[in-house]
Tab-separated table of C-alpha atoms in Angstrom:
chain	number	residue	atom	x	y	z
A	1	MET	CA	-43.411	28.426	-11.442
A	2	SER	CA	-39.879	26.369	-11.756
A	3	THR	CA	-37.072	28.260	-13.503
A	4	ASP	CA	-36.278	25.192	-15.010
A	5	ALA	CA	-39.899	25.487	-17.175
A	6	SER	CA	-41.968	28.105	-18.381
A	7	TYR	CA	-44.231	29.000	-21.009
A	8	ALA	CA	-45.559	31.811	-23.016
A	9	VAL	CA	-48.064	32.424	-26.034
A	10	ALA	CA	-47.444	35.288	-28.381
A	11	MET	CA	-48.680	35.961	-31.964
A	12	VAL	CA	-46.403	36.883	-34.811
A	13	GLY	CA	-47.729	37.894	-38.021
A	14	HIS	CA	-50.016	35.518	-39.022
A	15	LYS	CA	-48.356	32.675	-36.846
A	16	CYS	CA	-49.385	31.415	-33.459
A	17	VAL	CA	-45.822	30.960	-31.770
A	18	LEU	CA	-45.770	28.796	-28.483
A	19	LYS	CA	-42.727	29.301	-27.061
A	20	THR	CA	-41.546	26.535	-24.423
A	21	VAL	CA	-38.030	27.255	-21.797
A	22	LEU	CA	-37.570	23.854	-20.552
A	23	CYS	CA	-33.974	22.918	-19.231
A	24	GLY	CA	-33.121	26.000	-20.690
A	25	GLN	CA	-34.088	25.028	-24.505
A	26	TYR	CA	-36.363	27.101	-26.604
A	27	LEU	CA	-39.029	24.869	-28.422
A	28	LYS	CA	-41.242	26.562	-31.508
A	29	THR	CA	-44.661	25.513	-33.131
A	30	SER	CA	-45.856	26.664	-36.640
A	31	THR	CA	-49.789	27.198	-36.994
A	32	LYS	CA	-49.423	23.909	-38.462
A	33	MET	CA	-48.390	22.898	-34.740
A	34	ARG	CA	-45.752	20.203	-35.825
A	35	PRO	CA	-42.413	20.596	-33.297
A	36	VAL	CA	-39.534	21.247	-35.065
A	37	ILE	CA	-37.019	19.538	-32.344
A	38	SER	CA	-37.862	17.316	-29.307
A	39	VAL	CA	-37.532	17.992	-25.849
A	40	THR	CA	-34.227	17.234	-24.315
A	41	PHE	CA	-32.635	17.394	-20.626
A	42	ARG	CA	-30.275	19.375	-18.793
A	43	SER	CA	-28.609	15.950	-17.975
A	44	ARG	CA	-28.271	12.457	-19.587
A	45	LEU	CA	-29.495	11.072	-15.964
A	46	VAL	CA	-33.071	12.020	-15.484
A	47	ASP	CA	-34.595	11.218	-12.361
A	48	LEU	CA	-38.582	10.467	-11.913
A	49	ARG	CA	-39.030	13.453	-9.574
A	50	LEU	CA	-38.054	15.683	-12.463
A	51	LEU	CA	-39.576	14.053	-15.360
A	52	MET	CA	-43.139	14.260	-13.051
A	53	GLN	CA	-42.235	17.877	-12.027
A	54	ASN	CA	-42.181	18.813	-15.754
A	55	VAL	CA	-45.488	16.713	-16.680
A	56	CYS	CA	-47.203	18.586	-14.070
A	57	LEU	CA	-45.814	21.787	-15.348
A	58	LEU	CA	-47.146	20.952	-18.652
A	59	ASN	CA	-50.562	20.001	-16.948
A	60	ILE	CA	-50.904	23.569	-15.109
A	61	GLU	CA	-50.017	25.462	-18.582
A	62	ARG	CA	-52.462	23.841	-20.526
A	63	SER	CA	-55.252	24.718	-17.731
A	64	SER	CA	-54.195	28.193	-18.211
A	65	LEU	CA	-54.521	28.423	-21.819
A	66	GLY	CA	-58.216	27.676	-21.844
A	67	ASN	CA	-58.434	23.847	-20.865
A	68	GLU	CA	-57.755	22.909	-24.059
A	69	GLU	CA	-57.835	19.323	-24.237
A	70	TRP	CA	-55.972	18.428	-27.364
A	71	ASN	CA	-51.899	18.732	-26.940
A	72	PRO	CA	-49.994	18.354	-30.135
A	73	TRP	CA	-46.996	17.069	-28.431
A	74	GLU	CA	-48.854	14.653	-26.313
A	75	GLY	CA	-47.334	11.547	-28.316
A	76	ASP	CA	-44.027	12.821	-27.992
A	77	GLU	CA	-44.352	13.615	-24.556
A	78	LYS	CA	-45.273	10.107	-23.379
A	79	ASN	CA	-42.502	8.556	-25.513
A	80	GLU	CA	-40.358	10.572	-23.828
A	81	GLN	CA	-41.330	9.694	-20.729
A	82	ILE	CA	-41.220	5.937	-21.439
A	83	ALA	CA	-37.609	6.363	-22.382
A	84	SER	CA	-36.414	8.946	-19.500
A	85	GLN	CA	-38.565	5.738	-17.042
A	86	GLN	CA	-36.493	2.944	-18.902
A	87	ARG	CA	-32.930	5.243	-18.229
A	88	TYR	CA	-33.933	5.829	-14.971
A	89	GLU	CA	-34.006	2.030	-14.338
A	90	THR	CA	-31.546	0.965	-16.217
A	91	ASN	CA	-28.727	3.437	-14.512
A	92	LEU	CA	-30.465	2.265	-11.305
A	93	GLN	CA	-29.824	-1.410	-12.090
A	94	MET	CA	-26.223	-0.237	-13.303
A	95	LEU	CA	-25.554	1.056	-9.795
A	96	LYS	CA	-26.737	-1.638	-8.009
A	97	ASN	CA	-24.303	-4.032	-10.172
A	98	LEU	CA	-21.621	-2.005	-9.388
A	99	LYS	CA	-22.215	-2.237	-5.778
A	100	SER	CA	-22.407	-5.790	-5.798
A	101	GLN	CA	-19.646	-6.077	-7.776
A	102	GLN	CA	-17.419	-3.498	-5.735
A	103	GLU	CA	-18.509	-6.081	-2.402
A	104	GLN	CA	-17.693	-9.256	-4.396
A	105	THR	CA	-14.036	-7.850	-5.537
A	106	ASP	CA	-13.244	-6.004	-2.282
A	107	LEU	CA	-11.428	-8.061	0.511
A	108	LYS	CA	-11.876	-8.358	4.125
A	109	VAL	CA	-9.266	-9.614	6.213
A	110	GLN	CA	-9.008	-9.671	9.988
A	111	ILE	CA	-5.486	-10.024	11.617
A	112	TRP	CA	-5.305	-11.675	14.855
A	113	GLY	CA	-2.196	-9.999	16.902
A	114	LYS	CA	-0.292	-12.923	18.935
A	115	ALA	CA	3.322	-11.864	18.663
A	116	ALA	CA	4.769	-8.435	19.437
A	117	ILE	CA	5.788	-8.192	15.609
A	118	GLY	CA	2.129	-7.937	14.940
A	119	LEU	CA	2.262	-4.246	16.276
A	120	TYR	CA	5.214	-3.617	13.965
A	121	LEU	CA	2.924	-5.030	11.225
A	122	TRP	CA	-0.317	-2.885	12.048
A	123	GLN	CA	1.178	0.468	13.619
A	124	HIS	CA	4.416	0.700	11.679
A	125	ILE	CA	3.649	-0.789	8.100
A	126	LEU	CA	-0.109	-0.924	7.574
A	127	GLU	CA	-0.354	2.826	9.483
A	128	GLY	CA	-3.133	1.449	11.575
A	129	LEU	CA	-4.331	3.170	14.891
A	130	LEU	CA	-5.290	0.925	18.182
A	131	GLU	CA	-7.767	1.859	20.544
A	132	PRO	CA	-7.377	2.340	23.001
A	133	ALA	CA	-4.289	3.891	23.172
A	134	ASP	CA	-3.113	2.140	26.659
A	135	VAL	CA	-0.720	-0.724	25.722
A	136	THR	CA	-1.574	-2.485	28.639
A	137	ALA	CA	-5.088	-2.924	27.421
A	138	GLN	CA	-6.405	-6.535	27.627
A	139	TRP	CA	-8.272	-5.890	23.788
A	140	ARG	CA	-6.957	-3.425	21.256
A	141	GLU	CA	-8.493	-3.150	17.905
A	142	GLY	CA	-8.343	-0.914	15.001
A	143	SER	CA	-9.259	-0.976	11.112
A	144	ILE	CA	-7.927	0.540	7.921
A	145	LYS	CA	-8.643	0.105	4.214
A	146	GLY	CA	-5.553	-0.962	2.349
A	147	GLY	CA	-5.835	-1.075	-1.520
A	148	LYS	CA	-8.972	-3.398	-2.173
A	149	THR	CA	-8.690	-5.027	1.231
A	150	HIS	CA	-10.614	-4.150	4.425
A	151	PHE	CA	-8.291	-4.649	7.402
A	152	SER	CA	-9.402	-5.481	11.133
A	153	PHE	CA	-6.385	-5.909	13.663
A	154	ILE	CA	-7.637	-7.487	17.123
A	155	THR	CA	-4.655	-8.092	19.945
A	156	GLY	CA	-4.201	-8.161	23.652
A	157	PRO	CA	-4.589	-10.952	26.478
A	158	ALA	CA	-8.003	-11.124	25.778
A	159	VAL	CA	-7.891	-12.191	22.484
A	160	VAL	CA	-8.473	-16.116	23.026
A	161	PRO	CA	-9.481	-18.914	20.632
A	162	GLY	CA	-12.787	-19.254	20.656
A	163	TYR	CA	-13.596	-16.497	23.098
A	164	PHE	CA	-14.118	-13.987	20.063
A	165	SER	CA	-15.923	-12.825	17.107
A	166	VAL	CA	-14.431	-14.118	13.421
A	167	GLU	CA	-15.553	-11.026	11.619
A	168	ALA	CA	-14.144	-12.142	8.335
A	169	ASP	CA	-13.504	-15.157	5.980
A	170	ASN	CA	-9.651	-14.264	5.483
A	171	VAL	CA	-7.538	-14.142	8.423
A	172	VAL	CA	-3.682	-13.284	9.122
A	173	LEU	CA	-2.340	-14.885	12.099
A	174	VAL	CA	0.484	-13.076	13.752
A	175	LEU	CA	2.947	-16.176	15.704
A	176	ASN	CA	6.389	-16.337	18.052
A	177	GLY	CA	7.899	-19.170	16.981
A	178	ARG	CA	10.914	-18.408	18.887
A	179	GLU	CA	11.272	-20.868	21.335
A	180	GLU	CA	9.651	-24.079	22.451
A	181	ALA	CA	7.385	-22.297	24.837
A	182	LYS	CA	6.067	-19.959	22.353
A	183	ILE	CA	5.663	-22.814	19.410
A	184	THR	CA	3.273	-24.967	21.760
A	185	TYR	CA	1.243	-21.505	22.494
A	186	ALA	CA	1.482	-20.589	18.633
A	187	THR	CA	0.076	-24.470	17.554
A	188	GLN	CA	-2.976	-24.134	19.762
A	189	TRP	CA	-3.808	-21.097	17.383
A	190	LEU	CA	-2.900	-23.306	14.368
A	191	HIS	CA	-5.457	-25.926	15.488
A	192	TYR	CA	-7.825	-23.154	16.123
A	193	ALA	CA	-7.636	-21.783	12.757
A	194	GLN	CA	-7.537	-25.208	11.295
A	195	THR	CA	-10.878	-25.888	13.177
A	196	LEU	CA	-12.431	-22.873	11.541
A	197	ILE	CA	-11.220	-23.780	7.650
A	198	GLN	CA	-12.886	-27.736	8.426
A	199	THR	CA	-16.118	-25.429	9.610
A	200	ARG	CA	-15.869	-23.428	6.668
A	201	LYS	CA	-15.945	-20.375	8.520
A	202	LEU	CA	-12.631	-19.313	7.197
A	203	ARG	CA	-11.656	-19.506	3.888
A	204	HIS	CA	-7.996	-18.569	3.569
A	205	VAL	CA	-5.122	-18.227	6.153
A	206	ALA	CA	-1.950	-16.554	5.961
A	207	ILE	CA	0.760	-16.727	9.116
A	208	VAL	CA	3.313	-13.437	9.809
A	209	LEU	CA	5.445	-15.546	11.772
A	210	LEU	CA	8.573	-14.604	14.176
A	211	GLY	CA	10.969	-17.737	13.264
A	212	SER	CA	13.553	-19.170	15.411
A	213	GLU	CA	16.980	-16.961	14.780
A	214	GLN	CA	18.590	-20.336	13.568
A	215	CYS	CA	15.897	-20.785	11.164
A	216	ASN	CA	14.441	-23.960	12.858
A	217	ASN	CA	11.230	-23.427	11.628
A	218	GLU	CA	10.357	-27.015	10.350
A	219	TRP	CA	7.671	-27.203	12.998
A	220	ILE	CA	5.141	-25.352	11.037
A	221	HIS	CA	6.151	-27.704	7.805
A	222	PRO	CA	2.597	-29.669	8.539
A	223	TYR	CA	0.393	-26.783	8.321
A	224	LEU	CA	1.861	-24.997	5.218
A	225	LYS	CA	-0.609	-25.709	2.011
A	226	ARG	CA	2.239	-26.853	-0.013
A	227	HIS	CA	2.592	-29.746	2.453
A	228	GLY	CA	-0.902	-30.722	2.978
A	229	GLY	CA	-2.123	-28.445	5.454
A	230	PHE	CA	-4.635	-25.008	5.123
A	231	VAL	CA	-1.716	-22.274	5.519
A	232	GLU	CA	-1.729	-20.616	2.000
A	233	LEU	CA	0.717	-17.908	2.365
A	234	LEU	CA	3.967	-17.738	5.196
A	235	PHE	CA	5.838	-14.287	5.935
A	236	VAL	CA	9.051	-15.530	8.197
A	237	VAL	CA	11.250	-13.171	9.932
A	238	TYR	CA	14.975	-13.800	9.188
A	239	ASP	CA	16.986	-15.022	6.207
A	240	SER	CA	14.929	-18.942	5.526
A	241	THR	CA	15.860	-20.424	2.888
A	242	TRP	CA	12.483	-21.413	1.887
A	243	VAL	CA	11.542	-17.964	0.597
A	244	ASN	CA	10.364	-18.427	-3.026
A	245	GLU	CA	8.502	-15.290	-3.692
A	246	GLU	CA	5.649	-17.592	-4.349
A	247	ASP	CA	4.161	-18.656	-1.273
A	248	ILE	CA	6.896	-18.027	1.594
A	249	PHE	CA	8.217	-14.381	1.928
A	250	GLN	CA	10.877	-12.662	4.100
A	251	TRP	CA	9.299	-10.188	6.361
A	252	PRO	CA	11.714	-7.799	8.543
A	253	LEU	CA	12.306	-7.858	12.182
A	254	GLY	CA	11.018	-4.380	12.616
A	255	VAL	CA	11.218	-2.371	16.261
A	256	ALA	CA	10.916	-3.796	19.565
A	257	THR	CA	7.360	-3.072	19.976
A	258	TYR	CA	7.518	-5.505	22.843
A	259	ARG	CA	9.682	-2.455	24.713
A	260	ASN	CA	6.928	-0.163	23.376
A	261	PHE	CA	9.303	1.816	20.797
A	262	PRO	CA	7.514	4.528	19.319
A	263	ILE	CA	6.546	5.764	15.831
A	264	VAL	CA	9.369	8.216	15.354
A	265	GLU	CA	8.247	11.430	13.367
A	266	PRO	CA	11.740	12.849	11.937
A	267	ASN	CA	11.893	16.527	12.851
A	268	TRP	CA	14.028	19.745	11.940
A	269	SER	CA	16.417	19.119	15.226
A	270	MET	CA	16.737	15.321	14.056
A	271	LEU	CA	17.887	16.076	10.699
A	272	ARG	CA	19.888	19.298	11.054
A	273	SER	CA	21.372	19.652	14.629
A	274	PRO	CA	25.055	18.089	15.038
A	275	ARG	CA	25.239	15.006	16.989
A	276	SER	CA	27.700	14.809	20.128
A	277	TYR	CA	29.117	11.396	19.255
A	278	LEU	CA	30.465	9.940	16.077
A	279	CYS	CA	28.785	6.067	17.493
A	280	ASN	CA	27.165	4.289	19.593
A	281	PHE	CA	26.554	0.881	21.357
A	282	LEU	CA	24.625	0.021	24.562
A	283	GLY	CA	23.972	-3.680	24.492
A	284	THR	CA	25.000	-6.868	25.850
A	285	VAL	CA	28.628	-8.420	25.051
A	286	TYR	CA	28.135	-12.085	25.228
A	287	LYS	CA	31.260	-14.646	26.240
A	288	ASN	CA	33.284	-15.420	23.308
A	289	SER	CA	31.346	-13.480	20.614
A	290	SER	CA	32.363	-10.569	18.300
A	291	ARG	CA	30.912	-8.070	20.577
A	292	GLU	CA	34.115	-8.652	22.573
A	293	ASN	CA	35.948	-7.719	19.879
A	294	LEU	CA	34.243	-4.638	19.018
A	295	MET	CA	34.841	-3.779	22.967
A	296	GLU	CA	38.452	-4.187	22.249
A	297	VAL	CA	38.679	-1.987	18.871
A	298	LEU	CA	36.807	0.919	20.695
A	299	LYS	CA	39.627	0.927	23.363
A	300	GLN	CA	41.861	1.426	20.761
A	301	ASP	CA	43.158	5.187	20.544
A	302	GLY	CA	40.840	6.166	22.769
A	303	LEU	CA	37.778	5.892	20.291
A	304	ASP	CA	35.202	4.772	22.830
A	305	LYS	CA	35.690	8.197	24.070
A	306	LEU	CA	34.248	9.737	20.781
A	307	CYS	CA	31.331	6.999	20.986
A	308	TRP	CA	28.363	6.694	23.146
A	309	ILE	CA	29.395	3.060	24.883
A	310	ALA	CA	27.406	1.406	27.514
A	311	ALA	CA	27.803	-2.534	27.649
A	312	ARG	CA	26.414	-4.920	29.792
A	313	GLU	CA	27.058	-8.715	30.464
A	314	GLN	CA	23.687	-10.025	30.745
A	315	TRP	CA	20.616	-9.457	28.353
A	316	GLN	CA	17.670	-7.331	29.627
A	317	PRO	CA	14.356	-8.346	28.086
A	318	GLN	CA	12.542	-5.139	29.431
A	319	GLU	CA	13.414	-1.729	29.631
A	320	THR	CA	12.876	0.452	32.578
A	321	ASN	CA	11.704	3.996	31.307
A	322	GLU	CA	15.130	5.522	32.315
A	323	SER	CA	16.960	3.112	30.601
A	324	PHE	CA	14.449	3.398	27.367
A	325	ARG	CA	15.015	7.559	27.238
A	326	ILE	CA	18.936	6.720	27.614
A	327	TYR	CA	18.883	4.337	24.621
A	328	GLN	CA	16.845	7.297	22.753
A	329	ASP	CA	19.014	9.917	23.342
A	330	ALA	CA	22.463	7.316	22.496
A	331	LEU	CA	20.176	7.146	19.021
A	332	LEU	CA	19.489	10.532	18.587
A	333	GLN	CA	22.640	12.195	19.543
A	334	SER	CA	25.107	9.564	17.152
A	335	ASP	CA	25.973	9.658	13.614
A	336	LEU	CA	26.615	6.051	13.270
A	337	THR	CA	24.896	2.648	15.255
A	338	LEU	CA	27.031	-0.052	15.769
A	339	CYS	CA	24.833	-3.407	15.440
A	340	PRO	CA	27.260	-6.517	16.039
A	341	VAL	CA	25.519	-9.645	15.545
A	342	GLY	CA	23.815	-11.467	18.273
A	343	VAL	CA	22.140	-14.731	17.845
A	344	ASN	CA	21.233	-13.688	14.211
A	345	THR	CA	22.731	-11.043	12.531
A	346	GLU	CA	19.294	-8.832	11.782
A	347	CYS	CA	18.390	-6.539	15.418
A	348	TYR	CA	16.168	-4.567	16.342
A	349	ARG	CA	18.924	-2.204	16.549
A	350	ILE	CA	19.195	-1.966	12.825
A	351	TYR	CA	15.312	-0.508	12.607
A	352	GLU	CA	15.227	2.067	15.444
A	353	ALA	CA	18.957	3.479	14.359
A	354	CYS	CA	16.821	3.986	10.862
A	355	SER	CA	14.165	5.586	13.063
A	356	TYR	CA	16.270	8.335	14.348
A	357	GLY	CA	18.465	8.793	11.201
A	358	SER	CA	21.672	6.707	12.667
A	359	VAL	CA	23.402	5.136	9.977
A	360	PRO	CA	23.519	1.456	11.041
A	361	VAL	CA	27.061	-0.126	10.439
A	362	VAL	CA	26.207	-4.052	10.382
A	363	GLU	CA	28.781	-6.875	10.902
A	364	ASP	CA	27.700	-8.421	7.952
A	365	VAL	CA	28.625	-12.379	8.488
A	366	MET	CA	26.212	-15.204	9.095
A	367	THR	CA	25.523	-16.671	12.082
A	368	PRO	CA	25.542	-20.171	13.173
A	369	GLY	CA	22.289	-22.025	12.075
A	370	LYS	CA	19.911	-22.848	9.203
A	371	CYS	CA	19.207	-19.720	7.844
A	372	GLY	CA	21.252	-18.676	4.386
A	373	ASN	CA	20.571	-18.088	0.860
A	374	SER	CA	17.450	-19.093	-1.139
A	375	SER	CA	16.445	-19.630	-4.377
A	376	ILE	CA	15.322	-15.933	-4.679
A	377	TYR	CA	18.097	-14.250	-2.793
A	378	HIS	CA	21.486	-14.891	-2.936
A	379	SER	CA	22.881	-11.759	-0.437
A	380	ALA	CA	22.399	-13.325	3.035
A	381	PRO	CA	22.513	-11.834	5.502
A	382	LEU	CA	19.734	-9.584	5.469
A	383	GLN	CA	18.761	-10.463	2.382
A	384	LEU	CA	15.783	-8.600	2.320
A	385	LEU	CA	17.243	-5.160	3.479
A	386	LYS	CA	20.092	-5.173	0.661
A	387	THR	CA	17.601	-6.125	-1.707
A	388	MET	CA	15.507	-3.059	-0.950
A	389	GLY	CA	18.992	-0.897	-1.188
A	390	ALA	CA	19.520	-0.556	2.826
A	391	PRO	CA	21.918	2.591	2.647
A	392	PHE	CA	24.005	0.969	5.645
A	393	ILE	CA	27.938	0.617	6.321
A	394	PHE	CA	28.598	-3.054	5.828
A	395	ILE	CA	31.840	-4.656	7.538
A	396	LYS	CA	32.983	-8.098	7.630
A	397	ASN	CA	35.358	-7.522	10.866
A	398	TRP	CA	35.515	-4.828	13.784
A	399	GLU	CA	39.088	-4.426	12.753
A	400	GLU	CA	37.630	-1.885	9.803
A	401	LEU	CA	36.063	0.177	12.319
A	402	PRO	CA	38.727	2.549	13.126
A	403	ALA	CA	39.050	3.536	9.297
A	404	VAL	CA	35.333	4.335	9.152
A	405	LEU	CA	34.929	6.448	12.071
A	406	GLU	CA	38.208	8.228	10.751
A	407	LYS	CA	36.260	8.935	7.909
A	408	GLU	CA	33.201	10.229	10.125
A	409	LYS	CA	35.790	12.778	11.616
A	410	ASN	CA	36.227	14.139	8.124
A	411	MET	CA	32.572	14.710	7.238
A	412	SER	CA	31.123	18.187	7.275
A	413	LEU	CA	28.047	18.473	8.777
A	414	GLN	CA	26.233	19.310	5.562
A	415	GLU	CA	27.161	15.882	4.683
A	416	LYS	CA	25.879	14.261	7.681
A	417	ILE	CA	22.473	16.237	7.010
A	418	GLN	CA	21.714	14.888	3.647
A	419	ARG	CA	22.882	11.290	4.599
A	420	ARG	CA	20.132	11.340	7.620
A	421	LYS	CA	17.798	12.546	5.288
A	422	LYS	CA	18.613	9.498	2.387
A	423	LEU	CA	18.422	7.135	5.643
A	424	ILE	CA	15.204	8.718	7.039
A	425	GLU	CA	13.498	8.795	3.318
A	426	TRP	CA	14.974	5.362	2.634
A	427	TYR	CA	12.988	3.763	5.759
A	428	ARG	CA	9.809	5.364	4.983
A	429	TYR	CA	10.352	4.136	1.482
A	430	PHE	CA	11.166	0.333	2.488
A	431	LYS	CA	7.793	0.323	4.783
A	432	ALA	CA	5.756	1.712	2.283
A	433	GLN	CA	7.467	-0.981	-0.100
A	434	MET	CA	6.385	-3.941	2.532
A	435	ARG	CA	2.760	-2.411	2.802
A	436	HIS	CA	2.320	-2.374	-0.791
A	437	LYS	CA	3.994	-5.810	-1.209
A	438	PHE	CA	1.800	-7.437	1.663
A	439	ILE	CA	-1.691	-6.070	0.643
A	440	ASN	CA	-0.794	-7.204	-2.952
A	441	ILE	CA	0.216	-10.981	-2.022
A	442	LEU	CA	-2.991	-10.969	0.097
A	443	GLU	CA	-5.491	-9.726	-3.180
A	444	ASN	CA	-3.201	-11.836	-5.560
A	445	SER	CA	-4.007	-15.366	-3.176
A	446	PHE	CA	-6.913	-14.309	-1.587
A	447	LEU	CA	-9.272	-12.795	-4.355
A	448	PRO	CA	-10.719	-14.897	-7.086
A	449	ASN	CA	-9.049	-13.648	-10.607
A	450	TYR	CA	-7.645	-10.549	-9.353
A	451	LYS	CA	-4.464	-9.614	-10.813
A	452	GLY	CA	-2.812	-6.932	-8.873
């Protein structure tokens, strides 16, 4: 017999006492056979299985007492059965309602990665994985859950308009708009997304855009919802004056994922070992640029002997395995990384230096073009990084560099260790904040009546 229910009959004096042990409770009846308490159950949520088991046990025990037909508790038992059945059905319906409500409030977003910055978004910001791991694969995909949002991500040459499954009502399209050829390719994707919106196969579209380094992004205007288009949200790289924190947001350039820059995990040596060089600069020196001025300053008083310097005259879009290893070693072996402006002030080098705990020394000047302060931010260039409290060294002119390096010489190893920790921790915080912001913006915009 179940340990949950057992029965016994005993004579105590002139009274007949029926003891019932049911879910740990004792019930007693006098000779008048009037129950003094009702049956209770171990849990508020009683399922039908347990209820029927108890009913069967009652029937068995009744047989053992001489097949007596009269049950003084029959009315209470029936009432309890009815109440239990009602509670069971109520709880079952509540579970169904909760599941349905969750399905309605959760958001499903598919990210189409058609620019290399999509990998920075997926792997570095959202911390998603990709299968296969082979970076040369024609098709790569992954999925994660963030906040109330289920993300899926697809990328690779085989991801072509009309030749893959659209698996969500909401899409984030990652595009490159740096130059004319890239813009032509990007507009093909925009037209495809627009067709899906018109045929009700998509509900919402957001864009993450690697914009022009001069912020010449007018080509995307007609596609924005604020200008009569269908794109509800725009996350744009560089200091666009359009940024309003309502439907247009600044997005970080990040590391050079197109050169397969990795996710760097800090280790004991990276944080605590002495570094061989005060600073580094490995890059292209353009004619009549401030980089030429930087090279002249470094030659003064032999400062170039204290830093890892490797200048070239022509930009190289692709790294060899050897050149990439040398670049990573320079970041790892230098306390500072010099970040002169190029076509734009923001460059991959800034984020890559942060990955290795090498403090960026940033030339804090605006470059020619349409970039600048927005209605929200007033600290261009690098408004996003400054707003997030980036612990960089900002200088207006490379003539300030000798004083920076002199101060560097006098810093103790312990001071440098603390600074490295601060930089690496800030960069981790920065990416986490961008992740939270990205997800929250999507949920606020794409989920009905959602307030995150």
